[in-house]
GROMACS .gro file of C-alpha atoms in nm:
model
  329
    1UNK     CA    1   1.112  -5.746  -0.960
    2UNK     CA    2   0.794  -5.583  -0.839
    3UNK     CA    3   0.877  -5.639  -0.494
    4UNK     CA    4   1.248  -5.540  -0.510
    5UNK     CA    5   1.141  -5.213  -0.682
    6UNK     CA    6   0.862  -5.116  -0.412
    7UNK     CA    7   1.155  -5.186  -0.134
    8UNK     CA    8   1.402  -4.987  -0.286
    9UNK     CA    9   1.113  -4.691  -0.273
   10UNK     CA   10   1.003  -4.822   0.056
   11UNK     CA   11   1.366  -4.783   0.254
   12UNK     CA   12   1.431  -4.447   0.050
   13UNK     CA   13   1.107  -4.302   0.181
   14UNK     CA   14   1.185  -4.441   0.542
   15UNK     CA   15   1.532  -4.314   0.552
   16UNK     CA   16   1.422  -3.959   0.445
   17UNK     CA   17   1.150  -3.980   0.755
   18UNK     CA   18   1.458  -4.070   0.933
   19UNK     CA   19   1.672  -3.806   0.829
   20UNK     CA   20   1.389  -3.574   0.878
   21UNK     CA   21   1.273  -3.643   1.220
   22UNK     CA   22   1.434  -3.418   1.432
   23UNK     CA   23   1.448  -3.369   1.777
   24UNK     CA   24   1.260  -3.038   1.959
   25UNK     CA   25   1.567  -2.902   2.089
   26UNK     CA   26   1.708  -2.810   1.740
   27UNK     CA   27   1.874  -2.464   1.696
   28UNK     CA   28   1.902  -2.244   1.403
   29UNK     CA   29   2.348  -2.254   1.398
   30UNK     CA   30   2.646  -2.327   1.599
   31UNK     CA   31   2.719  -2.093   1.837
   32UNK     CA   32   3.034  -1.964   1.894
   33UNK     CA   33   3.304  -2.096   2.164
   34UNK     CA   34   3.046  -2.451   2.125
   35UNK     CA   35   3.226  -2.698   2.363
   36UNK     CA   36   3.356  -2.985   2.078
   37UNK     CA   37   3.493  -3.318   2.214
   38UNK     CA   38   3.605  -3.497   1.906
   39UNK     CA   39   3.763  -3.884   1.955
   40UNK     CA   40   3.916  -3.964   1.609
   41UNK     CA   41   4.061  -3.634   1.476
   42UNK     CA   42   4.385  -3.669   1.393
   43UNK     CA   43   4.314  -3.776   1.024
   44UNK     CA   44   4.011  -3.811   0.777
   45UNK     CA   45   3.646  -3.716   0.886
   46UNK     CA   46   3.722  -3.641   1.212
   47UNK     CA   47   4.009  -3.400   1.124
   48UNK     CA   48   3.793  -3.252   0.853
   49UNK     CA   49   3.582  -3.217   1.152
   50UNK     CA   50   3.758  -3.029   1.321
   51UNK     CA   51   3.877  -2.749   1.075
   52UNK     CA   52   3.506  -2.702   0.979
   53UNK     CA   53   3.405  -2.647   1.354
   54UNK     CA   54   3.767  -2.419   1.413
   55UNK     CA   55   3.592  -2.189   1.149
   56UNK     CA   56   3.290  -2.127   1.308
   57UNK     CA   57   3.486  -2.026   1.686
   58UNK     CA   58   3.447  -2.354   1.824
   59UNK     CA   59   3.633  -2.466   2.126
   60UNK     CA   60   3.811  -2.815   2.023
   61UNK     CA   61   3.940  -3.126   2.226
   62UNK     CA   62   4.089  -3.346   1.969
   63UNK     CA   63   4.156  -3.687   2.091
   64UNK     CA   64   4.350  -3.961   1.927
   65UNK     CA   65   4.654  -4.204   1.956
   66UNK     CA   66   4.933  -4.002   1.759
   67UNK     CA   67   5.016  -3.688   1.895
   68UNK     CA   68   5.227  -3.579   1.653
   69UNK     CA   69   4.907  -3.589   1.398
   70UNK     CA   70   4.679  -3.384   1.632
   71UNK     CA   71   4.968  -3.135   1.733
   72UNK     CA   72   4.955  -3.104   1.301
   73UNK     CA   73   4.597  -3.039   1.363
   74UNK     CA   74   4.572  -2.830   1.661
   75UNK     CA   75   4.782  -2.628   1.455
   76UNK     CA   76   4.577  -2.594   1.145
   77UNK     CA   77   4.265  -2.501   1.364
   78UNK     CA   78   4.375  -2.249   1.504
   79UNK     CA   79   4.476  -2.106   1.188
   80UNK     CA   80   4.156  -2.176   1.092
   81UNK     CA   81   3.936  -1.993   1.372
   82UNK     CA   82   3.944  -2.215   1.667
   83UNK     CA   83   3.857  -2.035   1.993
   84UNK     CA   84   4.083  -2.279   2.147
   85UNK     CA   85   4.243  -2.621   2.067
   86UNK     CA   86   4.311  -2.882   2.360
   87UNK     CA   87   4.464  -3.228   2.256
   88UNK     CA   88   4.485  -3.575   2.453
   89UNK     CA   89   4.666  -3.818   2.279
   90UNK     CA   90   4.501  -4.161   2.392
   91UNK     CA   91   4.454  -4.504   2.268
   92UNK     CA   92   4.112  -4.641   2.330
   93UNK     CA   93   4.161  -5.019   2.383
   94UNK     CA   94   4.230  -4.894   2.705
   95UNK     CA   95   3.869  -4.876   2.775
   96UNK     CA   96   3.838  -4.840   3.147
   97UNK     CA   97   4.069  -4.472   3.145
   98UNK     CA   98   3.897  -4.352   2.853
   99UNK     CA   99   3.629  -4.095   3.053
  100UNK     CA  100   3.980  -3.904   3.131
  101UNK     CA  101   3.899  -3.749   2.788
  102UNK     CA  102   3.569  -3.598   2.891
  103UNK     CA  103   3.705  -3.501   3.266
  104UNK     CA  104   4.006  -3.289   3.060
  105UNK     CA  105   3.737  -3.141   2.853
  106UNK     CA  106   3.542  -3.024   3.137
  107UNK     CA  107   3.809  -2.919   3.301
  108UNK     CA  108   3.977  -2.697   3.095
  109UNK     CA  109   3.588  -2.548   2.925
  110UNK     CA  110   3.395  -2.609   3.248
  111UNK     CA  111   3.140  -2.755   3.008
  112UNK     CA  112   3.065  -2.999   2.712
  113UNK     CA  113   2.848  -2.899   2.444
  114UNK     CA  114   2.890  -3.151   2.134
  115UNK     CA  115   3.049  -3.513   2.200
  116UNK     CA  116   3.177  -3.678   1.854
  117UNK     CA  117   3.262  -4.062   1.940
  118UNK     CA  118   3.434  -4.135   1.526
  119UNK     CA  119   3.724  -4.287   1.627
  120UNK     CA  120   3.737  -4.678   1.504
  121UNK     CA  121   3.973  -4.950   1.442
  122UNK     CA  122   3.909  -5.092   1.087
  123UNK     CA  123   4.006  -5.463   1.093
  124UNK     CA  124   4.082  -5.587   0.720
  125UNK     CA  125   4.083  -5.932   0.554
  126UNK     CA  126   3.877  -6.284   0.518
  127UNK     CA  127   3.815  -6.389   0.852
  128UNK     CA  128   3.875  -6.764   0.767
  129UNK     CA  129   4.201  -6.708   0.594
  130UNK     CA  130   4.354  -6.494   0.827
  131UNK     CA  131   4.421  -6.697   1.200
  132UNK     CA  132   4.537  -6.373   1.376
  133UNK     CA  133   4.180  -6.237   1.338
  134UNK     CA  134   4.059  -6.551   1.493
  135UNK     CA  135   4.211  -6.466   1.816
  136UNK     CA  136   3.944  -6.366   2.100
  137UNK     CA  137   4.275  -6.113   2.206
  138UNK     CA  138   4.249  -5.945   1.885
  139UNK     CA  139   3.846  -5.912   1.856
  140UNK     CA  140   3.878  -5.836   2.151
  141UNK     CA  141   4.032  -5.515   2.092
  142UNK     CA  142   3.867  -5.458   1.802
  143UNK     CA  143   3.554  -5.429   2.024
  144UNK     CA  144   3.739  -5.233   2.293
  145UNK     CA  145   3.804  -4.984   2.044
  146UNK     CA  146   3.493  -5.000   1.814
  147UNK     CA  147   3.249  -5.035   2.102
  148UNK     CA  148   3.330  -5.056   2.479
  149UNK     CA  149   3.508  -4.745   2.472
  150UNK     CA  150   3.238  -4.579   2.295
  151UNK     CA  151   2.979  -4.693   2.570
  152UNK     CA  152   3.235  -4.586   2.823
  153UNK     CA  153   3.332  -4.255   2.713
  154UNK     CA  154   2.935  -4.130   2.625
  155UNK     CA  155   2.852  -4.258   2.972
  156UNK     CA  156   3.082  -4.001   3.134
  157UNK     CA  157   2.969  -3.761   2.875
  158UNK     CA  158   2.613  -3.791   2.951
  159UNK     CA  159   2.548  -3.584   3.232
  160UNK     CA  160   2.759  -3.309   3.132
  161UNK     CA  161   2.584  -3.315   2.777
  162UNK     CA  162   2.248  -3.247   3.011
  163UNK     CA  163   2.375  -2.969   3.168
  164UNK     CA  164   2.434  -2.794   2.815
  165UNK     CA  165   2.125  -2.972   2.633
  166UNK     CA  166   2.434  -3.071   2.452
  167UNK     CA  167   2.406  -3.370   2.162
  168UNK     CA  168   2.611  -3.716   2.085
  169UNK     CA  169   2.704  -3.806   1.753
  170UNK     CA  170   2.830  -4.160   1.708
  171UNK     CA  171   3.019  -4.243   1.371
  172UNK     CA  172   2.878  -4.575   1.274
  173UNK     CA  173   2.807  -4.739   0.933
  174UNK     CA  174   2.606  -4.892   0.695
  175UNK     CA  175   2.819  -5.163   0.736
  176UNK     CA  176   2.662  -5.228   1.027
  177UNK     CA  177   2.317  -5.288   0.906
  178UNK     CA  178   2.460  -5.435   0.540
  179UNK     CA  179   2.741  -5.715   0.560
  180UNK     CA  180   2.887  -5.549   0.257
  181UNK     CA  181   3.204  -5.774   0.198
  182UNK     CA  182   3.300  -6.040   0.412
  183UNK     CA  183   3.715  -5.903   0.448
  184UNK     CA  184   3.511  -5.683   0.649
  185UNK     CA  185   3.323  -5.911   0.925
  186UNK     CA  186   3.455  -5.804   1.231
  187UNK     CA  187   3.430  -5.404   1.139
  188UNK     CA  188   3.076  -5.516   1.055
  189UNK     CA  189   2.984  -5.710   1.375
  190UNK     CA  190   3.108  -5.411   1.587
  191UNK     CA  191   2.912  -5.121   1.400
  192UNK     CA  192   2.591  -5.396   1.457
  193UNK     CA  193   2.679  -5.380   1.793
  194UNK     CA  194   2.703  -4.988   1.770
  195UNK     CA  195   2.390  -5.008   1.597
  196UNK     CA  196   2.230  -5.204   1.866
  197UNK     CA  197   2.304  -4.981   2.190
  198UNK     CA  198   2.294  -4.622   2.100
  199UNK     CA  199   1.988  -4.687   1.935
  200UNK     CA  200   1.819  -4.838   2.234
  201UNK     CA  201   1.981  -4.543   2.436
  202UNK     CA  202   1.797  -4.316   2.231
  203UNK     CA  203   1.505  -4.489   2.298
  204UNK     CA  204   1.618  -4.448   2.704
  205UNK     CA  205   1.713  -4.037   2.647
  206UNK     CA  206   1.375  -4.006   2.481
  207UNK     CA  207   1.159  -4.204   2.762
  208UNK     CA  208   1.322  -4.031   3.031
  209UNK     CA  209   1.276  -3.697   2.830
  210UNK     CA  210   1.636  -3.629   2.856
  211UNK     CA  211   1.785  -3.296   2.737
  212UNK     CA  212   2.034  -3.468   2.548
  213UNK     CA  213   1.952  -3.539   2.162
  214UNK     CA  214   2.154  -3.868   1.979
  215UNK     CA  215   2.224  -3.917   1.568
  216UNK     CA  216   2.394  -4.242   1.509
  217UNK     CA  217   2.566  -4.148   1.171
  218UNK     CA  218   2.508  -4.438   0.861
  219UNK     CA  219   2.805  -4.337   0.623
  220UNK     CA  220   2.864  -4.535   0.389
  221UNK     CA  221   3.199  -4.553   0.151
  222UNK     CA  222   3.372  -4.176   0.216
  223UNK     CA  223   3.677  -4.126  -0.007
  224UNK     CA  224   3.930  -4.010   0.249
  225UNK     CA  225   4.317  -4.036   0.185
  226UNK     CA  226   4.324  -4.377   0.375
  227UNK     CA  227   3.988  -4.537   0.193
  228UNK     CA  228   4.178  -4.387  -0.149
  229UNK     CA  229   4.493  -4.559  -0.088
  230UNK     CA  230   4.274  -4.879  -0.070
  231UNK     CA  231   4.023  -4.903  -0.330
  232UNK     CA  232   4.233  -4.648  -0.601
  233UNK     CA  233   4.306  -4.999  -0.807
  234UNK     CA  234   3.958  -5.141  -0.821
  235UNK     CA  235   3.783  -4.925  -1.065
  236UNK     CA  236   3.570  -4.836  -0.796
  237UNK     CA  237   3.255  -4.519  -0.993
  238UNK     CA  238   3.372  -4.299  -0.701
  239UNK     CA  239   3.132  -4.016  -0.799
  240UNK     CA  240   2.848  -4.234  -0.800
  241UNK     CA  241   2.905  -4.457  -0.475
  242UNK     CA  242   3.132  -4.279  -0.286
  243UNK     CA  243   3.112  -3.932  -0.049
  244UNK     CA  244   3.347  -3.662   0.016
  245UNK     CA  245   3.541  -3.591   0.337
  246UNK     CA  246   3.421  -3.242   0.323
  247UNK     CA  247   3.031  -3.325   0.300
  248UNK     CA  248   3.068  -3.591   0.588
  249UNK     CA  249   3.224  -3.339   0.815
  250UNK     CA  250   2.928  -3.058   0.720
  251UNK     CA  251   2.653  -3.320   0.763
  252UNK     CA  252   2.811  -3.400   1.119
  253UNK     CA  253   2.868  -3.069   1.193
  254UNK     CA  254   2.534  -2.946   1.083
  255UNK     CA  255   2.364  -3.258   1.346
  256UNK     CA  256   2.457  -3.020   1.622
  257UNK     CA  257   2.180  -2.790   1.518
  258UNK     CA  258   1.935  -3.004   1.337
  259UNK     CA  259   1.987  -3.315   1.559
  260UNK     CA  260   1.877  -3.558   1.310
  261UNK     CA  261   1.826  -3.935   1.433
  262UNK     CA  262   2.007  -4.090   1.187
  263UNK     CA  263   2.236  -3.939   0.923
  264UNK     CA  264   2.274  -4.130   0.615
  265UNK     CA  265   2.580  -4.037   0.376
  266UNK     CA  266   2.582  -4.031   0.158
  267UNK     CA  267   2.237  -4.109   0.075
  268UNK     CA  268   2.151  -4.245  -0.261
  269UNK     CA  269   2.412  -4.585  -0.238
  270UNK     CA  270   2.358  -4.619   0.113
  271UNK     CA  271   1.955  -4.661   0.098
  272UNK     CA  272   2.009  -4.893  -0.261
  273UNK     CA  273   2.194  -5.097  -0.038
  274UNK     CA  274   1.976  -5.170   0.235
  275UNK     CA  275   1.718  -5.195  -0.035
  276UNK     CA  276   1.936  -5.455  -0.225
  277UNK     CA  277   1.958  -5.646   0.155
  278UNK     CA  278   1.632  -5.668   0.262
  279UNK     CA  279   1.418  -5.752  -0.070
  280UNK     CA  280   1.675  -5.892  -0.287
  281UNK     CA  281   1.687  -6.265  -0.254
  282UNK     CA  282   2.002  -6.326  -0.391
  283UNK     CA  283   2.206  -6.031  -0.219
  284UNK     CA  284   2.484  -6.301  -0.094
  285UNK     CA  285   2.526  -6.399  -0.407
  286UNK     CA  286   2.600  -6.096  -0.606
  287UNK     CA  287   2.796  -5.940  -0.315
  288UNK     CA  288   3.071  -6.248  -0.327
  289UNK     CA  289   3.078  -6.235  -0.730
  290UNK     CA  290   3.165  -5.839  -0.708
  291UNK     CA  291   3.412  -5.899  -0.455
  292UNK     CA  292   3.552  -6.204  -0.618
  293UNK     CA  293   3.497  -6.217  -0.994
  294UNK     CA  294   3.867  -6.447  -0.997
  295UNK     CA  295   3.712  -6.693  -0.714
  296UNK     CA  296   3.836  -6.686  -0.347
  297UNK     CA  297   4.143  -6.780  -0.412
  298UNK     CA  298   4.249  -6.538  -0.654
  299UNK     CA  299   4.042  -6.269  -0.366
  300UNK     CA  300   4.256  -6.378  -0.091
  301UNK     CA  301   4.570  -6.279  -0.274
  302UNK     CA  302   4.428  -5.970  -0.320
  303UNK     CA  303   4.285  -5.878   0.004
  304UNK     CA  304   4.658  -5.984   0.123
  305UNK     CA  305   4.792  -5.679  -0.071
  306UNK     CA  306   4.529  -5.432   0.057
  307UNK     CA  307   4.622  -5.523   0.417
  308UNK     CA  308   4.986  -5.492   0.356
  309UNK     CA  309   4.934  -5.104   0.212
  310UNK     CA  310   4.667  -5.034   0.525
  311UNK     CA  311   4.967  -5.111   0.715
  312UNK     CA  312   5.232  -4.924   0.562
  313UNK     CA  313   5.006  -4.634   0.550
  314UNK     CA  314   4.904  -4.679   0.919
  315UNK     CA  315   5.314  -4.659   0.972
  316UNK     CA  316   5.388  -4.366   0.759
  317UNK     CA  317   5.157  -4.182   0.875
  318UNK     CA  318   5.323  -4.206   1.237
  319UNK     CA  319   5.208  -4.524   1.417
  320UNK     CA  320   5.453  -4.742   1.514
  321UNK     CA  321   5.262  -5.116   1.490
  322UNK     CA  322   5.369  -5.254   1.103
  323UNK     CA  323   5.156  -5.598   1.205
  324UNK     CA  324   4.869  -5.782   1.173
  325UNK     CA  325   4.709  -5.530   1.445
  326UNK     CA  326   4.597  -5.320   1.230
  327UNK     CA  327   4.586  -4.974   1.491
  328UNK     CA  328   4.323  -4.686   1.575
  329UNK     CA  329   4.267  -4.353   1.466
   0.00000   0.00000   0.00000
């Protein structure tokens, strides 16, 4: 108990150092007509994003695959302040024509100022019991959209982010330190692989003493309309484990000035968790009983219902795949 109580203090500590340690090109606020490249905006964080940014005379590019959605949104941020509102409607398992979003940006601002790479594809259900997820053509573009396209698109981005001692954010997860629940494996092995590269390329922008300045964002559970339509049933303390929309967006927003190196959000369950992870022996354990106080049986019937309403929602809200491809924002 000793031990698990000192790590719990330990990672708290460390992730505050974390939070803490910024990077010498900070600024005091956003300026106004910033440069804003945002992938994943059409819904949730990203289009929370995006109003929060129109406010403050931003100049947006919202990228996603429905353009209906970011027409809605263009719309709104306007209304809302936006020096001007581009969008490129674009579906990023195409990985290799994914720079066209930063060459559009530059061409129509001449610059780019703040890249946001949140867009994700969020893969549901027990690997084992589900056989479509077992197919290397569906991880496969789970990792296209989760990953390579992120690598792809902040490459490109890179040297125009120099010019403008501009900054990356990349929306990751806890989930990718913490296998939280194994429906979620393969969302989990490509935020680890997240993870994995942009920290090392922070360690490369750093070495090379590169303008540029990197957060890799750790959020953990935010309650957005999609996460709500998921977990409303399960009796989930949302006030104690969950964040808001609203604070995610301000933290992200706020990384363009303070250019933290990692952003945890929200803070408190997040650091628990990797607490719980690292120095409590019997994490596994206590992470399958949660999920599956009925046994795995009884779980599979009820991770089957969960992926049925991400897919109606995923259709209602304009996408056109109602399958076991579970699309992109």
């Amino acid at each position: 108990m000793t031990r698990y109580l000192f790590g719990v203090v330990a990672v708290c500590v460390i992730s505050v150092l974390m939070y803490k340690n910024l990077s010498s090109n900070s600024i005091r606020e956003l300026p106004r007509g910033t440069v804003i490249l945002i992938c994943g905006a059409s819904s949730g964080i990203g289009e929370e994003l995006a109003y929060q940014a129109a406010e403050k005379g931003a100049n947006l590019v919202l990228v996603a695959r429905s353009e209906d959605k970011l027409l809605r949104v263009q719309e709104q941020a306007l209304k809302k302040g936006a020096a001007a509102v581009e969008v490129i409607s674009y579906d990023f398992s195409d990985v290799v024509g994914s720079s066209i979003v930063v060459n559009k940006t530059v061409e129509r601002f001449g610059k780019l100022d703040y890249l946001v790479l949140n867009h994700a594809a969020f893969p549901l259900g027990p690997f084992l019991a589900n056989q479509y997820m077992q197919e290397p053509s569906y991880i496969d573009r789970i990792f296209k959209v989760n990953f390579f396209s992120m690598i792809e698109i902040a490459l490109h981005g890179l040297p125009h982010l120099e010019a403008s001692s501009g900054h990356l954010f990349v929306t990751s997860s806890t989930f990718g330190e913490v296998p939280i629940n194994y429906a979620m494996s393969l969302y989990c092995a490509s935020k680890h692989a997240l993870n994995g590269f942009f920290y090392s390329l922070q360690q490369e922008l750093l070495a090379k003493k590169s303008p540029v300045s990197l957060t890799i964002g750790a959020l953990g559970l935010i309650w957005t309309p999609d996460m709500e339509s998921l977990w409303k049933d399960d009796s989930i303390p949302v006030d104690l484990i969950a964040g808001t929309m609203e604070r995610a967006a301000k933290e992200m927003l706020d990384s363009y000035t303070t250019r933290p190196r990692t952003l945890t959000y929200p803070a408190f369950p997040n650091n628990f968790m990797r607490a719980s992870w690292y120095f409590n022996p019997w994490y596994q354990e206590s992470a399958v009983a949660q999920g599956d106080q009925d046994g795995y049986e009884a779980g599979l019937a009820k991770w089957e219902k969960k992926i049925e309403v991400a897919r109606e929602r995923r259709f209602s809200q304009g996408y056109s795949e109602v399958s076991s491809e579970q699309p992109s924002v």
